[in-house]
GROMACS .gro file of C-alpha atoms in nm:
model
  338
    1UNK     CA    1  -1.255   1.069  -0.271
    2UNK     CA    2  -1.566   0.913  -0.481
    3UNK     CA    3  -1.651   0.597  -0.339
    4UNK     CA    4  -1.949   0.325  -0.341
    5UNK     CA    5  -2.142   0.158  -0.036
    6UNK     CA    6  -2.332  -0.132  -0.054
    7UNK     CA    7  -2.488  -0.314   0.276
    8UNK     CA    8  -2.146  -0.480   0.315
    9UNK     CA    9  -1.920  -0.317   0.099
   10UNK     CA   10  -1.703  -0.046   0.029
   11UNK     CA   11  -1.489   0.074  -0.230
   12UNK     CA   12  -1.324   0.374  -0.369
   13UNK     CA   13  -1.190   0.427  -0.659
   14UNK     CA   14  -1.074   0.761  -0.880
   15UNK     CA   15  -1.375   0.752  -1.098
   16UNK     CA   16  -1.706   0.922  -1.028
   17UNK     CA   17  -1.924   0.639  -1.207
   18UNK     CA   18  -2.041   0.402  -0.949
   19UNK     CA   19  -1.870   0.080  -0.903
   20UNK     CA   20  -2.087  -0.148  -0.704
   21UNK     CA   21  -2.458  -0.163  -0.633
   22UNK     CA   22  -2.608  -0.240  -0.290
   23UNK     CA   23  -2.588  -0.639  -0.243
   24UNK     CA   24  -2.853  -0.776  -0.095
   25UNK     CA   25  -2.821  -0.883   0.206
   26UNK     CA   26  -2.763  -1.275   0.261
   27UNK     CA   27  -2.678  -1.527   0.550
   28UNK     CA   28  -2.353  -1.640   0.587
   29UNK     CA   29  -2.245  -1.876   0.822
   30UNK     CA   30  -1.924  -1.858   1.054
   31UNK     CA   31  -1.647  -2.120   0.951
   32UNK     CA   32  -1.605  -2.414   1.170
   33UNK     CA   33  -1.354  -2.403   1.480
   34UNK     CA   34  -1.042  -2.612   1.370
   35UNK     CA   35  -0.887  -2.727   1.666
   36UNK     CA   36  -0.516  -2.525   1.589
   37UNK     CA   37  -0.582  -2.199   1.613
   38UNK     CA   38  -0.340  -1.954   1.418
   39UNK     CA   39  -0.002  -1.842   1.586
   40UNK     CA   40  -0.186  -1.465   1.633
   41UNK     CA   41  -0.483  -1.654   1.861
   42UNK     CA   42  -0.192  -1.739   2.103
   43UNK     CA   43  -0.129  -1.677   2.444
   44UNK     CA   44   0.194  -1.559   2.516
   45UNK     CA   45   0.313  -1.670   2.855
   46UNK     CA   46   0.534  -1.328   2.883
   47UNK     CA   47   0.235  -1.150   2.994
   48UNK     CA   48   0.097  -1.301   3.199
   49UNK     CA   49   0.014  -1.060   3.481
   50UNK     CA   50   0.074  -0.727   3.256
   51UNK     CA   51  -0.238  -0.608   3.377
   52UNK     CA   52  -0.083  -0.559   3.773
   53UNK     CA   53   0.304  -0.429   3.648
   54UNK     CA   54   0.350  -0.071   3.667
   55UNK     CA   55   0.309   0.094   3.363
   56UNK     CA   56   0.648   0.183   3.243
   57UNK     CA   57   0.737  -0.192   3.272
   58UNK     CA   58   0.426  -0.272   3.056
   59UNK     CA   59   0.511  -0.017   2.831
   60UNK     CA   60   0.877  -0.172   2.809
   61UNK     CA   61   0.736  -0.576   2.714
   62UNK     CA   62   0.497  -0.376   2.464
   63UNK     CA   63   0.750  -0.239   2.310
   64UNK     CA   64   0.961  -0.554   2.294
   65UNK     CA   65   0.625  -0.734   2.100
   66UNK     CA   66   0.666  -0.425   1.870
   67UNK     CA   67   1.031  -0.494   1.778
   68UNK     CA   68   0.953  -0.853   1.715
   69UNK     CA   69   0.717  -0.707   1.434
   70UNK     CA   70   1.035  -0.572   1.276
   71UNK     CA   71   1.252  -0.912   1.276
   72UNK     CA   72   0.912  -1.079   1.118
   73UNK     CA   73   0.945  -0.827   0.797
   74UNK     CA   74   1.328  -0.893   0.790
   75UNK     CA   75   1.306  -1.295   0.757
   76UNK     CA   76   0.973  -1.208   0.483
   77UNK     CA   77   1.235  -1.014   0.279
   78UNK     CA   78   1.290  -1.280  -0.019
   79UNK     CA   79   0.938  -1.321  -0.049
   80UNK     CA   80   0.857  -0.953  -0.025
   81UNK     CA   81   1.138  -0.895  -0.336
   82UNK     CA   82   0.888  -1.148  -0.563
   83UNK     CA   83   0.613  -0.954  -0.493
   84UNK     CA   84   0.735  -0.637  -0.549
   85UNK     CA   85   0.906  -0.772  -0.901
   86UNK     CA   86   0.600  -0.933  -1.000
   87UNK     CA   87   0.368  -0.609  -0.882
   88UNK     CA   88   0.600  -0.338  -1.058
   89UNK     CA   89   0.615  -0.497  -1.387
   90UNK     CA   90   0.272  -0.577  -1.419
   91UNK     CA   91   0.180  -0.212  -1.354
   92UNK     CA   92   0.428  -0.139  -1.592
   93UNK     CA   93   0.329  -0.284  -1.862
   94UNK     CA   94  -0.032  -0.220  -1.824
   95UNK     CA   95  -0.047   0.172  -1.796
   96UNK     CA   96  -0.427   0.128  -1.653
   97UNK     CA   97  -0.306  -0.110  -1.391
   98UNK     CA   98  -0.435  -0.033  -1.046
   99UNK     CA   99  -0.336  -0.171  -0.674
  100UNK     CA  100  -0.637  -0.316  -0.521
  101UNK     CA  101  -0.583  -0.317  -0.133
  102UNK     CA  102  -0.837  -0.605   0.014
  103UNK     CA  103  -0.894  -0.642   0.395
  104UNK     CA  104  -1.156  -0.710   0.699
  105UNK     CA  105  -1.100  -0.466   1.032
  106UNK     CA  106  -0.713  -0.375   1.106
  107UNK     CA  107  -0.585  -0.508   0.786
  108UNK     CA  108  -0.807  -0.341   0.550
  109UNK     CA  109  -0.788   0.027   0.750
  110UNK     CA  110  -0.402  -0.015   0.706
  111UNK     CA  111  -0.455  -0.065   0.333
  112UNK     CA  112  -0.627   0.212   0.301
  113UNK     CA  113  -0.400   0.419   0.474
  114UNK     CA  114  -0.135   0.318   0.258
  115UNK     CA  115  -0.315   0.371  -0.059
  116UNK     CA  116  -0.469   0.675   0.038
  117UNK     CA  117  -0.089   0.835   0.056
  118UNK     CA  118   0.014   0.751  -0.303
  119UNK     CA  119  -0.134   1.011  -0.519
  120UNK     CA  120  -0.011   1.325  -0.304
  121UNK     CA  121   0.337   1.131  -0.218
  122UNK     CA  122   0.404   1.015  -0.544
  123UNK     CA  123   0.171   1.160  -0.761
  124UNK     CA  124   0.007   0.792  -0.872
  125UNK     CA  125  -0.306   0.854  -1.095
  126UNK     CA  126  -0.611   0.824  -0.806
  127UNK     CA  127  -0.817   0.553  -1.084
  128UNK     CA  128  -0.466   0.336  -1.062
  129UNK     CA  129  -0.572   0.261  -0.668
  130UNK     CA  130  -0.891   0.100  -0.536
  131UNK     CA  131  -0.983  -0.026  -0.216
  132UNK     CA  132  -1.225  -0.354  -0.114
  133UNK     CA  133  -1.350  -0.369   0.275
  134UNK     CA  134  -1.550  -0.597   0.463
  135UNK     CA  135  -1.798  -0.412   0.591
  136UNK     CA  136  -1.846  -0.083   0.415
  137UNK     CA  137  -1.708   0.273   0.495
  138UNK     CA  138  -1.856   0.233   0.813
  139UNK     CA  139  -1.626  -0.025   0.870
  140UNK     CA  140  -1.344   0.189   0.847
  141UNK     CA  141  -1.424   0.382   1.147
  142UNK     CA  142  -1.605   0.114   1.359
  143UNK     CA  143  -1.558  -0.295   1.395
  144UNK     CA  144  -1.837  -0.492   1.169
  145UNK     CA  145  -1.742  -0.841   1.322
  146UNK     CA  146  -1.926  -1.054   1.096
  147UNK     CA  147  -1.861  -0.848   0.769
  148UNK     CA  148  -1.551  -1.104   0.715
  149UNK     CA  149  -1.723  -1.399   0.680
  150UNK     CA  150  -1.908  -1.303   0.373
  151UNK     CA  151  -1.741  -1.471   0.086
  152UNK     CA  152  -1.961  -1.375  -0.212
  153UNK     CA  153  -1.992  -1.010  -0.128
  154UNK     CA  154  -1.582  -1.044  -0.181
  155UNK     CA  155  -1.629  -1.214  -0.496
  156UNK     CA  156  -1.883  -0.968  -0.642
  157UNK     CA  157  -1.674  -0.682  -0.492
  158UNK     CA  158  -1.351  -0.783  -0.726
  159UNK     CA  159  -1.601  -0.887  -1.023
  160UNK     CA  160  -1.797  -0.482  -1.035
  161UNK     CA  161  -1.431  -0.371  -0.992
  162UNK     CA  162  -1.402  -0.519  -1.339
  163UNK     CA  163  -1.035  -0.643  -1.222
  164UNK     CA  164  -0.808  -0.793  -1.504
  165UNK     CA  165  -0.466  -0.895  -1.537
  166UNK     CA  166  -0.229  -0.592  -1.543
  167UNK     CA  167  -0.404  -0.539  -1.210
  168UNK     CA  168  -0.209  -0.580  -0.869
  169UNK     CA  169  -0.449  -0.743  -0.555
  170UNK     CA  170  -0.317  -0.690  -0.229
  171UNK     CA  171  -0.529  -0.881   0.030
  172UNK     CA  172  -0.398  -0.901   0.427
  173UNK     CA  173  -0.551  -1.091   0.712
  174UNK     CA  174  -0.379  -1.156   1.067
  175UNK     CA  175  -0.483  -1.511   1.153
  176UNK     CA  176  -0.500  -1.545   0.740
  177UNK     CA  177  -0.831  -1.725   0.743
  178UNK     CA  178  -1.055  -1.452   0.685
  179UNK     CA  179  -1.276  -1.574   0.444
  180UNK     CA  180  -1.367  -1.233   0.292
  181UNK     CA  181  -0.992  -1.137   0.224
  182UNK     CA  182  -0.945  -1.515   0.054
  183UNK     CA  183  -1.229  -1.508  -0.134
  184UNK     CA  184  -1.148  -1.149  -0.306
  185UNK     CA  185  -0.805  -1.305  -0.358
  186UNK     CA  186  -0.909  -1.627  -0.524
  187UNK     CA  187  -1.146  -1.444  -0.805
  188UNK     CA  188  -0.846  -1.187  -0.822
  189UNK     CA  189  -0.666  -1.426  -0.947
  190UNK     CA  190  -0.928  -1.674  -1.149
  191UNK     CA  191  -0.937  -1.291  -1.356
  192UNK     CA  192  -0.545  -1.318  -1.433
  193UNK     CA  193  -0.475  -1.017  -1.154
  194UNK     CA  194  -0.134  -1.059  -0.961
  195UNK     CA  195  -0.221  -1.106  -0.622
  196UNK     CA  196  -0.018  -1.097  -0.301
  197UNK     CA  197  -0.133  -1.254   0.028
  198UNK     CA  198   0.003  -1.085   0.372
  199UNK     CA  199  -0.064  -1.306   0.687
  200UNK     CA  200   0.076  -1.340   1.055
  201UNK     CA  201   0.068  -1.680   1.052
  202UNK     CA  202   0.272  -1.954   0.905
  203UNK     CA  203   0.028  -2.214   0.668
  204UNK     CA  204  -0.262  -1.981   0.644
  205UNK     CA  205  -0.496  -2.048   0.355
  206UNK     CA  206  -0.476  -1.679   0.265
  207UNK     CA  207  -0.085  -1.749   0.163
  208UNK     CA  208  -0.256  -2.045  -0.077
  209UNK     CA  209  -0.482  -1.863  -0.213
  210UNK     CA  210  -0.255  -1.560  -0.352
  211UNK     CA  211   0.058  -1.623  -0.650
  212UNK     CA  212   0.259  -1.393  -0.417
  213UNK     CA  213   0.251  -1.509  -0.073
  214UNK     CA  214   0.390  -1.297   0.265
  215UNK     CA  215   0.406  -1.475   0.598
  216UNK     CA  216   0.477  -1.200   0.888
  217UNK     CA  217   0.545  -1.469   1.146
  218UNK     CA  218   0.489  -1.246   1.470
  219UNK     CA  219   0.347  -1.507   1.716
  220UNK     CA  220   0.107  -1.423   1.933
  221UNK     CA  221  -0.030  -1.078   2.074
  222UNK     CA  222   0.072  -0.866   2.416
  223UNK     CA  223  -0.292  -0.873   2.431
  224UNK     CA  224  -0.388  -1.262   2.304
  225UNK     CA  225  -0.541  -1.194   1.961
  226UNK     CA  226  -0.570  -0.823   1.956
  227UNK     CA  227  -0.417  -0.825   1.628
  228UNK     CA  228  -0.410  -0.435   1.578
  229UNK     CA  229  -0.043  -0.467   1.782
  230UNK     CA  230   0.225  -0.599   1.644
  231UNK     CA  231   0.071  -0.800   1.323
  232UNK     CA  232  -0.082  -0.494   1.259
  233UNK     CA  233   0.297  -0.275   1.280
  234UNK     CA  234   0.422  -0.588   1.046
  235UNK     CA  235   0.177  -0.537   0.780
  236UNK     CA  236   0.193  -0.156   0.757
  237UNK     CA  237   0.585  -0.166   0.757
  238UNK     CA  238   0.524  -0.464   0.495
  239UNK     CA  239   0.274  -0.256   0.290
  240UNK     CA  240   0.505   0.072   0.290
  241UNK     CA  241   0.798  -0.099   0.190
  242UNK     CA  242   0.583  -0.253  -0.101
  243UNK     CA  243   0.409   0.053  -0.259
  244UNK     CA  244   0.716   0.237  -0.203
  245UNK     CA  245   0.982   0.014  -0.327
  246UNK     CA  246   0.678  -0.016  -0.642
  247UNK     CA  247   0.681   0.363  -0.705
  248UNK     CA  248   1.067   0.379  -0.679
  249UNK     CA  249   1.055   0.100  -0.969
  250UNK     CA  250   0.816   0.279  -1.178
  251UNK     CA  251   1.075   0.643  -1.150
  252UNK     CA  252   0.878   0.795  -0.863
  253UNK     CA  253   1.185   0.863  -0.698
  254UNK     CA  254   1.536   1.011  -0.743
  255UNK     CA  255   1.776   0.966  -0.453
  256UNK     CA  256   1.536   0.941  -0.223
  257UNK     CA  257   1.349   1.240  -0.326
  258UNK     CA  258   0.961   1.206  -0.437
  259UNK     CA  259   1.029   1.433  -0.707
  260UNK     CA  260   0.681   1.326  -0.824
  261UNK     CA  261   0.511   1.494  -0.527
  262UNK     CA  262   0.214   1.709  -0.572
  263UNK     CA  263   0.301   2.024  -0.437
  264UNK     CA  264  -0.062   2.142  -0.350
  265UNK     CA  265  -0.010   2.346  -0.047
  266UNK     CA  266   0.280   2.573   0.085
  267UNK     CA  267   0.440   2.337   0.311
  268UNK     CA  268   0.503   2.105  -0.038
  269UNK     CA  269   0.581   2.423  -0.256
  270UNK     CA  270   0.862   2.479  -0.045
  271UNK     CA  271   0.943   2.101  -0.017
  272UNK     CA  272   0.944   2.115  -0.457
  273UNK     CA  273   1.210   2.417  -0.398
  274UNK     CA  274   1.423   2.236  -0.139
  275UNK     CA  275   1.454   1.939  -0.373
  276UNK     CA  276   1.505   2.138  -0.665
  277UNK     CA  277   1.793   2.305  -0.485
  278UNK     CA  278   1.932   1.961  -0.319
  279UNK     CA  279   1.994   1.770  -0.659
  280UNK     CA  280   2.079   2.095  -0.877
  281UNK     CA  281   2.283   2.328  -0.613
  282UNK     CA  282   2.100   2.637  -0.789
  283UNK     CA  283   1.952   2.882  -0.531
  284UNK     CA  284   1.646   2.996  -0.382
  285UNK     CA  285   1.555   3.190  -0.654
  286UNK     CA  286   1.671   2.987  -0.958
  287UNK     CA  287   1.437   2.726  -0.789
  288UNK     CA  288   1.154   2.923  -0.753
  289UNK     CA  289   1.173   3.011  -1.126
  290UNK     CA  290   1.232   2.642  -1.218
  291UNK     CA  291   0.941   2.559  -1.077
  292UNK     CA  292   0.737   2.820  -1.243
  293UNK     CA  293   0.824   2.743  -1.557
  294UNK     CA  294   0.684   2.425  -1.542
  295UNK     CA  295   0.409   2.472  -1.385
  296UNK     CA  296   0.553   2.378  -1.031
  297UNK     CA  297   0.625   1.994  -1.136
  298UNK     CA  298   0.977   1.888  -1.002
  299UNK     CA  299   1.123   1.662  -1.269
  300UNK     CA  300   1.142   1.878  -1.481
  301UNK     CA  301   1.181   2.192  -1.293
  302UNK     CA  302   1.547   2.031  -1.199
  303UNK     CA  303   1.608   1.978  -1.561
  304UNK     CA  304   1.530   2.374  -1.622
  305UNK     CA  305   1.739   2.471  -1.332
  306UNK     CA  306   2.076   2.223  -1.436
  307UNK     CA  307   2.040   2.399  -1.791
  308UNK     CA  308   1.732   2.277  -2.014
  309UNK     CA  309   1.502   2.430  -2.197
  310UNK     CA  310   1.146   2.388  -2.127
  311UNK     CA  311   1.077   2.187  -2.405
  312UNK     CA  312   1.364   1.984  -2.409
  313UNK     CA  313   1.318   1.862  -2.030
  314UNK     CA  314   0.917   1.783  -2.082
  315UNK     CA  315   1.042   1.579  -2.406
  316UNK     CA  316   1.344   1.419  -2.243
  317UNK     CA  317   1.106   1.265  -1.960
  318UNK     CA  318   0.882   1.150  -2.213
  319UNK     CA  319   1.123   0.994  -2.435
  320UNK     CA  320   1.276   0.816  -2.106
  321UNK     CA  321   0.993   0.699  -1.929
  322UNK     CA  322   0.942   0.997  -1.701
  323UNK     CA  323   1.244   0.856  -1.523
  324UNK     CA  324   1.449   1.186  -1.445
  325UNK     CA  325   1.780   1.019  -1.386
  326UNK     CA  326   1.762   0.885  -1.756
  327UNK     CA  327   1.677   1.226  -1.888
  328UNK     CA  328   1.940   1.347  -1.741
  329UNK     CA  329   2.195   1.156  -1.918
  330UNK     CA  330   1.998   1.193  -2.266
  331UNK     CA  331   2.071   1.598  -2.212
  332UNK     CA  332   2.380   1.538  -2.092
  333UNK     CA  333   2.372   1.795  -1.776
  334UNK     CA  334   2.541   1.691  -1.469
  335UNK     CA  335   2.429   1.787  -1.144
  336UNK     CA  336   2.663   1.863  -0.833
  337UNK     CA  337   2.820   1.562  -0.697
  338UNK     CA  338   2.665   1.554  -0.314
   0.00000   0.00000   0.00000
């Protein structure tokens, strides 16, 4: 995947032209302690003394941290909803839209994990994603501590990424102080972008900063601040329920099928047949044809195998927003009730 490096940045995008030039490199100084620390800088009483239990009993209160991640997401769910509305329409209407994930250590990796699955999952264009770190790529693979204090490497970050409204900026910060994340977040905006703010902790200034705030109230850590447990689990359940609730939205999905996977390998090729077969009842071999007939792209491979003409199904999508339940209807087939 093409992607820029500057002394403290990193981005990717789908485009070979170069995003960002080096930065050079500046002085930035560390924000000053406030005396409440956020709810993920905690100490948790329940531990105390995990570090003498016998494993499988550690492993057990670990675990219980890890379902507490879960009931955070659950109580977020109205909030999540506005985000989602708010993200899928914008990227509706504005075909060159992109999702911007923005993050310092745990919480950026976990954006770029998430991004980094929509183009083979769903087959979203790879110049509709982009991703801003603290850091650079080599922060991806190893901790640059003071990478998230710099606030105008943020700003010119979101500025080379020439972001515009139409765009959707995802930024994420445990503690939701990090003043990288809510700088990239505040210029985001200033530029008309829709952004969404993900923090662990209830009155963080990251939640200000962004139209589209998430608090993932998970307390404090099984480890005090090691923020890679269970904020971390919150956020990446928080982030896959987002893009893929986003893609579902924009007719990425058909009964929980991603019938806009890119079937690039064998293990996929089959997977296109298997779906083929589920929604049309056709056979091995009626799916394999299907498939080649269009060039091994599922939407409309279904449509060929429930009756259509190759022409017909390519031109239903199109006049129905690639959405493969409403071309269905249009050509009037009907598929096997399950």
């Amino acid at each position: 995947m093409p992607c820029t490096i500057g002394f403290e940045l990193f981005m990717m995008t789908g485009s070979s032209e170069p995003v960002a030039k080096a930065i050079p490199a500046m002085t930035s100084k560390k924000p000053e302690d406030t005396p409440s620390l956020p709810a993920t800088e905690a100490f948790d009483p329940r531990f105390a003394g995990i570090d003498h239990l016998p494993v499988t009993d550690a492993l057990q209160m670990q675990l219980m941290a890890q379902a507490e991640a879960i009931k955070a997401v659950e109580a977020a769910i109205p909030d999540i909803d506005k985000a989602v509305k708010a993200a899928t329409e914008a990227l509706r209407n504005n075909p060159r839209g992109r999702l911007i994930y923005v993050g310092a250590g745990t919480s950026g990796r976990i954006g770029i994990q998430d991004g980094s699955e929509l183009t083979p999952t769903f087959n979203w264009p790879t110049d509709r994603v982009a991703y801003v770190m603290a850091g650079g790529l080599k922060a991806v693979l190893k901790a640059v501590e003071r990478a998230e204090d710099n606030t105008r490497r943020a700003e010119v970050a979101i500025i080379r990424l020439k972001v515009k409204p139409g765009d959707v900026v995802i930024g994420m910060a445990a503690s939701g102080t990090t003043p990288f994340t809510i700088a990239a977040l505040k210029r985001a905006r200033i530029l008309g972008a829709t952004t969404i703010g993900i923090a662990n902790s209830a009155d963080a200034p990251l939640l200000d900063a962004a139209e589209f705030p998430i608090c993932l109230n998970t307390g404090a850590e099984a480890i005090a601040g090691s923020t890679r447990m269970k904020a971390g689990t919150a956020q990446k359940i928080t982030l896959n329920m987002i893009s893929t609730q986003i893609m579902i939205g924009l007719n990425h999905v058909y009964d929980g099928l991603m019938v806009d996977m890119r079937a690039t390998n064998e293990k996929l090729m089959k997977r296109a047949a298997r779906m083929v077969r589920h929604v049309t009842g056709c056979n091995a071999k009626e799916a394999e044809m299907a498939l080649n007939a269009v060039q091994g792209r599922v939407k409309p491979a279904i449509l060929v195998a429930l009756g259509a003409g190759v022409t017909s199904a390519h031109a239903a999508l199109e006049h129905n927003d690639d959405n493969l339940r409403a071309a269905i209807r249009a050509l009037n087939l009907s598929p096997p009730k399950p």
